[in-house]
Amino acid sequence: MRQYIRYIVPILIPLIILLLPASAFPVDGLTVVQQRVIAIFLLAALCWVLEPIPIYATSVVIIVLELLLLSDKGLYLFRQDEGQAHFGELLVYSDIMATFSSPIIMLFLGGFFLAMAATKYRLDVNLARVLLKPFGTQPKYVMFGLMLITAIFSMFMSNTATTAMMLSILAPVIALFGVKDPGKIAFALCVPVAANIGGIGTPIGTPPNAIALKYISEDNMISFGEWMFFGVPFVAILLVFAWFLINYLYPAKQDKIELTIKGKFLKTPKAITVYITFGLTILLWLMGSSHGMNSYTVALIPVAIFSLTGIINKEDLKKISWDVLWLVSGGIALGLALDKTGLARLLVNSIPFDNYSPYVVLAGAAILCLLMANFMSHTATANLLMPIMAALGTSMTSLTPLGGEITLILVVTFAASLGMSLPISTPPNALAHATGHVQSNQMARVGVIIGIVGVLMSFVMIWLLHLIDHI
């Protein structure tokens, strides 16, 4: 019966919403087009939570439904009342289709090319080998080194790929621990925790970051370097806290640990091209204000170089995480519909948020996002909440002294990445749990504490940055 509910509910509820008269909704002035957006939004939310179909497939369905029901080139049956006051404004079909090639998608595509080239030419493994040497043989310091390297890699590579690589390096080391040595839990747990935290550090570190950039207005636009200016210190502080926490809860009994990673830097022309392009791209991202190119333009440089030189060939292209790109594009399309039809503003204006303290609104939004992110995809969570938070941020005058929409969006973005309490919360968590060394309750104990501390930290850091801007 439960299996059938997963399939029936996501279809039935949106269908009921479509068939209800406008007077049945507690919002004045709701148009036919806005009613259709509500139905599509609920379909997306239910499909992303219940997962009757893959989450990337939900995104494709969103875009197709918007083209059919909301666009100026949709089915004639759904456009026959066009021009009447109660009907509302239709979306331009090319705007909906453009979500597949949004600048955000190009930014992620550039990140995928860099990560794939780094893995193919063993740049990641060799960097890990070199960077871990200074951390000695004491388990707690080796663990800190692992967390630091994992977090750095996660800023520029897929969190999942980074976790898979680091856990494979750790597999023979974890096997050396005694059966009842808590160090085994600590080492298996530290990698996904560091990967989840590290993704916050850059706009390409995790999809919620890129989605957030889409909803930050031109006046408050954040460059790649500016994001890292507050993202990296946040990651560093939270990483140290996570290290202390894991060491405290699961201290290793073993006195010494040897971490041997075999390999050497390749010196072929293609490998050298990868090293130079990787370094140059990151440098250009960090120096955005001096050369005039934005991060989206820079992201396509490695795509062009690696394609031109054959470093990434057509077989490699098949391995790109197209599902992530489709998932993000579906979220952008959903946000477009909520924004352009005026539904997000209508819903936000119908609730007197200005009557509440801005701190209550910020805390409520962060807690809601953190809870959702623990039980569903971080990207799906950001896709659902971000357009509503953007509309709320621009409409709440009481938020202006705290930084306005940008504060609300960043708090929610950080909260989305901090949902790491369960094996299902993130792919890195699932990979760590699959090793058999970490139980769900052990993961939850660490994940809940880091999530709450991380959200509180995001409030403090964003408040401090706002203060600095006004000095």
mmCIF file of C-alpha atoms in Angstrom, residues 104 107-108 111 154-156 198-214 216 222-232 285-286 295-296 328 413-414 417:
data_model
loop_
_atom_site.group_PDB
_atom_site.id
_atom_site.type_symbol
_atom_site.label_atom_id
_atom_site.label_comp_id
_atom_site.label_asym_id
_atom_site.label_seq_id
_atom_site.Cartn_x
_atom_site.Cartn_y
_atom_site.Cartn_z
ATOM 1 C CA ILE A 104 24.608 28.503 -13.132
ATOM 2 C CA LEU A 107 29.453 27.213 -13.766
ATOM 3 C CA PHE A 108 28.813 23.658 -12.623
ATOM 4 C CA GLY A 111 33.579 22.530 -12.192
ATOM 5 C CA SER A 154 35.120 19.360 -1.877
ATOM 6 C CA MET A 155 35.330 23.076 -2.615
ATOM 7 C CA PHE A 156 36.197 22.309 -6.251
ATOM 8 C CA GLY A 198 33.882 21.802 2.566
ATOM 9 C CA GLY A 199 31.269 22.192 -0.167
ATOM 10 C CA ILE A 200 30.103 25.428 1.490
ATOM 11 C CA GLY A 201 33.431 27.149 0.727
ATOM 12 C CA THR A 202 32.922 27.988 -2.981
ATOM 13 C CA PRO A 203 29.991 28.627 -5.345
ATOM 14 C CA ILE A 204 30.739 25.341 -7.172
ATOM 15 C CA GLY A 205 31.281 23.300 -3.989
ATOM 16 C CA THR A 206 27.663 22.143 -3.822
ATOM 17 C CA PRO A 207 24.499 22.840 -5.911
ATOM 18 C CA PRO A 208 22.659 24.880 -3.191
ATOM 19 C CA ASN A 209 25.453 27.500 -3.400
ATOM 20 C CA ALA A 210 24.982 27.951 -7.139
ATOM 21 C CA ILE A 211 21.197 28.072 -6.727
ATOM 22 C CA ALA A 212 21.629 30.821 -4.106
ATOM 23 C CA LEU A 213 23.636 32.943 -6.571
ATOM 24 C CA LYS A 214 20.688 32.760 -8.974
ATOM 25 C CA ILE A 216 20.828 37.186 -5.207
ATOM 26 C CA ILE A 222 28.572 38.004 -4.988
ATOM 27 C CA SER A 223 31.676 37.097 -7.002
ATOM 28 C CA PHE A 224 33.558 33.806 -6.670
ATOM 29 C CA GLY A 225 36.246 35.479 -4.552
ATOM 30 C CA GLU A 226 33.725 37.267 -2.331
ATOM 31 C CA TRP A 227 31.923 33.979 -1.663
ATOM 32 C CA MET A 228 35.224 32.381 -0.624
ATOM 33 C CA PHE A 229 35.994 35.407 1.570
ATOM 34 C CA PHE A 230 33.229 34.407 3.985
ATOM 35 C CA GLY A 231 32.787 30.752 2.921
ATOM 36 C CA VAL A 232 36.342 29.546 3.592
ATOM 37 C CA TRP A 285 37.798 32.932 -10.223
ATOM 38 C CA LEU A 286 39.477 34.563 -7.241
ATOM 39 C CA SER A 295 32.788 33.282 -12.681
ATOM 40 C CA TYR A 296 30.365 31.897 -15.303
ATOM 41 C CA VAL A 328 19.473 22.329 -10.781
ATOM 42 C CA THR A 413 21.954 28.080 1.742
ATOM 43 C CA PHE A 414 24.316 27.179 4.590
ATOM 44 C CA SER A 417 24.439 22.010 3.239
#
